[in-house]
Short mmCIF file of N, CA and C in Angstrom, two decimals:
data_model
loop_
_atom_site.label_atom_id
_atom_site.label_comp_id
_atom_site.label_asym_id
_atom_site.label_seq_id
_atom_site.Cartn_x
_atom_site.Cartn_y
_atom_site.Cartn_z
N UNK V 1 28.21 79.64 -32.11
CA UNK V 1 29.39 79.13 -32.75
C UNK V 1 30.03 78.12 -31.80
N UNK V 2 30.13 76.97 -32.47
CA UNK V 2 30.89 76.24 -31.53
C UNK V 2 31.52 75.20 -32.11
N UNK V 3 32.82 74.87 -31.13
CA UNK V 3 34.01 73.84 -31.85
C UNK V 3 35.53 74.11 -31.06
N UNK V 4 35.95 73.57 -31.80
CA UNK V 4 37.26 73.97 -31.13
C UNK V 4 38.52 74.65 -31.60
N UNK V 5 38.98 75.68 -30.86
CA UNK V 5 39.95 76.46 -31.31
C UNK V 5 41.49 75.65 -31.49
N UNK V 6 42.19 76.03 -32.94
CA UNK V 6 43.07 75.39 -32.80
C UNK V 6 44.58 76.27 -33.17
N UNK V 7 45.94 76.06 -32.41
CA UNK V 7 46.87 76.77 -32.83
C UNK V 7 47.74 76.04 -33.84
N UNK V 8 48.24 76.41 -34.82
CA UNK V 8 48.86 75.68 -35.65
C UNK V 8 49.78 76.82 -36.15
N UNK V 9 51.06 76.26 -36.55
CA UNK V 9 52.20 77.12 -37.63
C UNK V 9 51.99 78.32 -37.09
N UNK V 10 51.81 79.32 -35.91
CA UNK V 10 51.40 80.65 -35.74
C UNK V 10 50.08 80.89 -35.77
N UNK V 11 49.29 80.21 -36.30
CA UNK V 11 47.40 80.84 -36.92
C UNK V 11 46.99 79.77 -35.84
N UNK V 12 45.92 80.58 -35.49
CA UNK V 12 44.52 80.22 -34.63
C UNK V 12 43.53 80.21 -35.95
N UNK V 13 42.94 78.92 -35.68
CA UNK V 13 41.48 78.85 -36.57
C UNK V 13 40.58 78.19 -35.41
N UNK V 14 39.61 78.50 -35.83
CA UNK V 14 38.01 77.77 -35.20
C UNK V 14 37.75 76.41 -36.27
N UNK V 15 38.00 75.84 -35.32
CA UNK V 15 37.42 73.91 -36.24
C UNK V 15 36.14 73.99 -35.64
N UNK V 16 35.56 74.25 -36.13
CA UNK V 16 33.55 74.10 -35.67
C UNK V 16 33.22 72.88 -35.74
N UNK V 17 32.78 72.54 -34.06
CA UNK V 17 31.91 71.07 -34.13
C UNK V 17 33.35 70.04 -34.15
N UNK V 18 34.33 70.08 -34.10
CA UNK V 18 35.36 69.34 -33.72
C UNK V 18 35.65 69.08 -33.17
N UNK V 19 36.34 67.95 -33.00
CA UNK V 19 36.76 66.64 -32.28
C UNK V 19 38.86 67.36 -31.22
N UNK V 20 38.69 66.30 -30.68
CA UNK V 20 40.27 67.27 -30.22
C UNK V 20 41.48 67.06 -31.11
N UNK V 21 42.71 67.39 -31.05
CA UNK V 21 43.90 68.15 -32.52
C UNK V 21 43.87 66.55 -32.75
N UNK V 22 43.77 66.81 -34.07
CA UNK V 22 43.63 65.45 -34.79
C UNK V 22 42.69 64.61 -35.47
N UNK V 23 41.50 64.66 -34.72
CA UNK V 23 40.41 64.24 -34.88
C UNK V 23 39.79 64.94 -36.05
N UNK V 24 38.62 64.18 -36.36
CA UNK V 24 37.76 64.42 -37.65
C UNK V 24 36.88 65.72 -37.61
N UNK V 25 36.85 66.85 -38.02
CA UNK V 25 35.81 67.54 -37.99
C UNK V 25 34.46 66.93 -38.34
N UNK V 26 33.37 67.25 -37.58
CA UNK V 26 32.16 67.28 -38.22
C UNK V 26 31.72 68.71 -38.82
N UNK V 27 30.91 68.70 -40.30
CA UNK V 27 31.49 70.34 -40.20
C UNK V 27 29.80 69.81 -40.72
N UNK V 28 29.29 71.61 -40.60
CA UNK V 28 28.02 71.69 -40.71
C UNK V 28 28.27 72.51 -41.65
N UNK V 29 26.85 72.83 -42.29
CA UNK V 29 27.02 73.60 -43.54
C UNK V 29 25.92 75.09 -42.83
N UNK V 30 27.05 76.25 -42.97
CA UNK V 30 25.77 77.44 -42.52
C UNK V 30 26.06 78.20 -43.63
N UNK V 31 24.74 78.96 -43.66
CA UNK V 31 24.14 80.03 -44.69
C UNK V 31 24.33 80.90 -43.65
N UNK V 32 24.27 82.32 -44.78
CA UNK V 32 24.00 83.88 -44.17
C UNK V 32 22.65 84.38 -44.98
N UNK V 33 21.91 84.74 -43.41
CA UNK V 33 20.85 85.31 -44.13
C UNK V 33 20.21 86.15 -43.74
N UNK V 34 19.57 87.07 -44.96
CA UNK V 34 19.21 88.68 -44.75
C UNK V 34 17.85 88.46 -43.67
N UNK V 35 18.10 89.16 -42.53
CA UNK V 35 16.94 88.96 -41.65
C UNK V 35 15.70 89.71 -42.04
N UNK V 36 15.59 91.01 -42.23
CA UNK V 36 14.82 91.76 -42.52
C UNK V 36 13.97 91.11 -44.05
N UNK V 37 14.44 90.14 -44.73
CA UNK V 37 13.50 89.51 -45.88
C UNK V 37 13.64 87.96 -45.86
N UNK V 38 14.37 87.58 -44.39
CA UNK V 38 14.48 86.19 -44.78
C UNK V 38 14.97 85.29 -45.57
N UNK V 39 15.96 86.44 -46.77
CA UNK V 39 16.04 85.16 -47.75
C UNK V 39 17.79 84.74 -47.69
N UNK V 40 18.16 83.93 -48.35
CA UNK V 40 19.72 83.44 -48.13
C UNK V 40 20.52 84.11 -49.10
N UNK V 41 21.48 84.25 -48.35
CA UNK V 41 22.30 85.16 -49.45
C UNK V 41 23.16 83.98 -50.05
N UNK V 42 23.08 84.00 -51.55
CA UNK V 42 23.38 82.58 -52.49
C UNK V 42 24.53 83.21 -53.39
N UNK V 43 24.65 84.80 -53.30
CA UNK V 43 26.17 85.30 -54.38
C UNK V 43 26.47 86.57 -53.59
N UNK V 44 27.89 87.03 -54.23
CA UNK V 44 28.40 88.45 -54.01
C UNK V 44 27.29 89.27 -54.50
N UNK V 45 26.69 88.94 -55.81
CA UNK V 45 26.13 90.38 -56.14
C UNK V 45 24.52 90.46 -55.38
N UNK V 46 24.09 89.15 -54.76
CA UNK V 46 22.84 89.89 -53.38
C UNK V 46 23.02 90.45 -52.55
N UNK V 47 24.68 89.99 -51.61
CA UNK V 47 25.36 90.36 -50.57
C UNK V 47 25.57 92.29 -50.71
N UNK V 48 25.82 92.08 -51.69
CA UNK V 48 26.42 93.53 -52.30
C UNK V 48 25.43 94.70 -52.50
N UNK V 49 24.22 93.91 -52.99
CA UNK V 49 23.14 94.89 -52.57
C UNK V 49 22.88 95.46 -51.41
N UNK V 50 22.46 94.14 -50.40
CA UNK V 50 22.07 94.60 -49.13
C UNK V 50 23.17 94.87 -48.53
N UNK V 51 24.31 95.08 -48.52
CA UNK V 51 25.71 95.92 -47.92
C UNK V 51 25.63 97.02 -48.52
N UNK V 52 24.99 97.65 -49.82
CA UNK V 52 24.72 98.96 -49.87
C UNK V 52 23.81 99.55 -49.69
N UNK V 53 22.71 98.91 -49.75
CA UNK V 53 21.60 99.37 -48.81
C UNK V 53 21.56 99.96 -47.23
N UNK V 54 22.60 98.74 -46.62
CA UNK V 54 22.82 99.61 -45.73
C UNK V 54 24.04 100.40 -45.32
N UNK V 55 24.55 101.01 -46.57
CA UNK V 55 25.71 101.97 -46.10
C UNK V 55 26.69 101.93 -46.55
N UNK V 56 27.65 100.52 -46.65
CA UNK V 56 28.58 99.94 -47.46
C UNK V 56 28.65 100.33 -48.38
N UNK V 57 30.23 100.87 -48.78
CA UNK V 57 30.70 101.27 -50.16
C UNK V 57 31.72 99.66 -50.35
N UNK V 58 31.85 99.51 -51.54
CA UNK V 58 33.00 98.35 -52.00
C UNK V 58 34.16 99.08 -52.95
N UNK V 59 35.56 98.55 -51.89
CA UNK V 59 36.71 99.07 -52.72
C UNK V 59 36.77 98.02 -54.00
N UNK V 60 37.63 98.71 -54.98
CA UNK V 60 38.02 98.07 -56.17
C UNK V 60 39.44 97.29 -56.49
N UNK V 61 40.29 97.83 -55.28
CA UNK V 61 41.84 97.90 -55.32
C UNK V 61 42.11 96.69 -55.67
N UNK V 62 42.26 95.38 -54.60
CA UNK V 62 42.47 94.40 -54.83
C UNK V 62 41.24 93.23 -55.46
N UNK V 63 42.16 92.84 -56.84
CA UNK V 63 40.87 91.71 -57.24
C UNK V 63 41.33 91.03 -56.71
N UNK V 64 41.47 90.36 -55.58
CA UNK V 64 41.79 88.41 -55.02
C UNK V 64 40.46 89.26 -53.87
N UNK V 65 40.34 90.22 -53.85
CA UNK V 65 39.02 90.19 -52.32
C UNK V 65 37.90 91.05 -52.74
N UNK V 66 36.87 91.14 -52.14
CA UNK V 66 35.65 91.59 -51.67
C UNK V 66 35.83 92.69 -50.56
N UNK V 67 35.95 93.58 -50.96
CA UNK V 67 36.58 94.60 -49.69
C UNK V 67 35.12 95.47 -49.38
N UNK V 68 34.98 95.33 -48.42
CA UNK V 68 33.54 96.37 -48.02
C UNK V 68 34.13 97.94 -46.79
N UNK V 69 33.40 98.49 -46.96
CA UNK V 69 33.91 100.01 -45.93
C UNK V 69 32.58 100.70 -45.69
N UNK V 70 32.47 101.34 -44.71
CA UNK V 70 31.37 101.62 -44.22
C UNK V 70 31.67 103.31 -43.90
N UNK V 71 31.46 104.53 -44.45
CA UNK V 71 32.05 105.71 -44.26
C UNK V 71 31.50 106.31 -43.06
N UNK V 72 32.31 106.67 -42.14
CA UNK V 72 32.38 107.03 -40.70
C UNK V 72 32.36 105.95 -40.05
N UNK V 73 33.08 104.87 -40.22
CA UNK V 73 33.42 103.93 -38.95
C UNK V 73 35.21 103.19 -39.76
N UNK V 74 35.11 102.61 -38.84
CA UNK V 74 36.49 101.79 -38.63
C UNK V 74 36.20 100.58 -39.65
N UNK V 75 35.08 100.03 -39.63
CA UNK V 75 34.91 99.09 -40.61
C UNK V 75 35.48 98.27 -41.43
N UNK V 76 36.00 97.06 -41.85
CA UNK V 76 36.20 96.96 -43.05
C UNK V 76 35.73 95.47 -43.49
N UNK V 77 35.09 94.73 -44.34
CA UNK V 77 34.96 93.24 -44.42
C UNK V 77 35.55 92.90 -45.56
N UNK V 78 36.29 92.12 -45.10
CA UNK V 78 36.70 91.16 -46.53
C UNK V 78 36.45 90.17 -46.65
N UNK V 79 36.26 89.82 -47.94
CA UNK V 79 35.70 88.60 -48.52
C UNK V 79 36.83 88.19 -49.54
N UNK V 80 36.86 86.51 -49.49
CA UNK V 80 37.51 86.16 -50.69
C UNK V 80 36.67 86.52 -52.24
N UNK V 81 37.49 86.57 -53.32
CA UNK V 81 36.99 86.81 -54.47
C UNK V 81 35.92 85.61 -54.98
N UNK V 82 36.30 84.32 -54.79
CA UNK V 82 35.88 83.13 -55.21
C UNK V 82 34.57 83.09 -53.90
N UNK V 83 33.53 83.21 -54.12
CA UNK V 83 32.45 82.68 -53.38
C UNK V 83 32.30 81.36 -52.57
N UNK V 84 32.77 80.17 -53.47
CA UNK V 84 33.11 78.99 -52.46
C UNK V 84 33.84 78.86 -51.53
N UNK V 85 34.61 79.89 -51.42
CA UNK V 85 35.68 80.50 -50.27
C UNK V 85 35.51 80.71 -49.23
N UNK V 86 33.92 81.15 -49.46
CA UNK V 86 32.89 82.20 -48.29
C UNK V 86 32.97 81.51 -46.94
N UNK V 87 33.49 81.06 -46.02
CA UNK V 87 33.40 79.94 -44.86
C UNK V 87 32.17 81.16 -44.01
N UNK V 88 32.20 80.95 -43.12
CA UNK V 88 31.35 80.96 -41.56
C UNK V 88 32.07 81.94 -41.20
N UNK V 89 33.54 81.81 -40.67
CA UNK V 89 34.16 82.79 -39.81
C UNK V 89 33.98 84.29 -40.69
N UNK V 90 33.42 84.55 -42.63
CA UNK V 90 33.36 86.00 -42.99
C UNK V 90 31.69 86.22 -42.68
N UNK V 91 31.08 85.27 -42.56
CA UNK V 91 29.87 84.97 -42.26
C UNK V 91 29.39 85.95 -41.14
N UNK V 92 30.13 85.22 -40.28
CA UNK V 92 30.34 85.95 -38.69
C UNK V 92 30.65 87.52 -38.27
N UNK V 93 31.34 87.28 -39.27
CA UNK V 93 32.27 89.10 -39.22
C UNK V 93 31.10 90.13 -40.07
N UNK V 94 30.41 89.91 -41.03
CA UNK V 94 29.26 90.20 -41.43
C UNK V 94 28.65 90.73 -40.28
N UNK V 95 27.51 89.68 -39.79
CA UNK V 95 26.60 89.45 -38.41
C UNK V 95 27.23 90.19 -37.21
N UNK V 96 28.39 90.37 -37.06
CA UNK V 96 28.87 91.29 -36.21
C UNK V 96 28.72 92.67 -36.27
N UNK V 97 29.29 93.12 -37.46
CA UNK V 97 29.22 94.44 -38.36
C UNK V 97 27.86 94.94 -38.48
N UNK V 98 27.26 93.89 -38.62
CA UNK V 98 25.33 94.61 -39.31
C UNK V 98 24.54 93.48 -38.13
N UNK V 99 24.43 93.77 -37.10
CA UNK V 99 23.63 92.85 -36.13
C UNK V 99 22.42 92.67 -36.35
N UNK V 100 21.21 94.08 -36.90
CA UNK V 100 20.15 93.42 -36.97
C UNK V 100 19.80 93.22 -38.26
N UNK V 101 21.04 93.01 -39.48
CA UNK V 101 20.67 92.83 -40.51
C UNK V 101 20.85 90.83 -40.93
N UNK V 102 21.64 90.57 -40.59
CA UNK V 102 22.16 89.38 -41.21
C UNK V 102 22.04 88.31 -39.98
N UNK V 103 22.10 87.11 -39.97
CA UNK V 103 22.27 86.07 -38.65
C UNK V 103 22.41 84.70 -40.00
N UNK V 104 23.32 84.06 -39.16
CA UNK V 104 23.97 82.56 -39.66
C UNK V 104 23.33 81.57 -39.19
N UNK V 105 22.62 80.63 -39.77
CA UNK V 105 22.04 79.64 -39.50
C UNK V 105 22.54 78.48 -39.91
N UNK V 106 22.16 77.02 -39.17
CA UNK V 106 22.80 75.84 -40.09
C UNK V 106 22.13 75.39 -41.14
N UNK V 107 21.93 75.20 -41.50
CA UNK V 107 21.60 74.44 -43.23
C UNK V 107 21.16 72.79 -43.11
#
């Protein structure tokens, strides 16, 4: 992962591949993808498989998210509802959570 961290209004975001405050991002386009079959995860409902495959239950509570839980851990991933939403940084948090399942590549 790389770019530059930025503070704004209170929030820290990661500008990936960016230039310094001001400047133009170059932004790359990354996929998440299932390691163990290689293939790209292209919707919620593939993601959703292989998050229950391995363990992942999905709450229902809030529709604006994608709420994942993992029973006996601390766990939790959220996802926006809208898929085009999906950036890198839930990407990441994924690949963190399930290390030898998922890894982010550029596109």
């Amino acid at each position: 992962m790389s770019g530059v961290w930025v503070f704004k209004n209170g929030v820290v975001r990661l500008v990936e591949n960016g230039a310094a405050a001001g400047g133009e991002a170059v932004r790359r386009r990354k996929a998440l993808v299932h390691t163990p079959s290689g293939q790209v995860v292209r919707s919620y409902a593939e993601l959703e498989s292989e998050l229950r495959a391995l363990g992942w239950e999905r709450y229902y509570e809030d529709p604006a998210l994608y709420q994942f839980h993992k029973r006996g851990s601390l766990d939790l991933i959220s996802l926006p509802a809208d898929f085009n939403r999906f950036s890198s940084v839930h990407m990441y948090d994924i690949v963190i959570k399930n290390r030898d399942s998922f890894r982010v590549v550029d596109v």
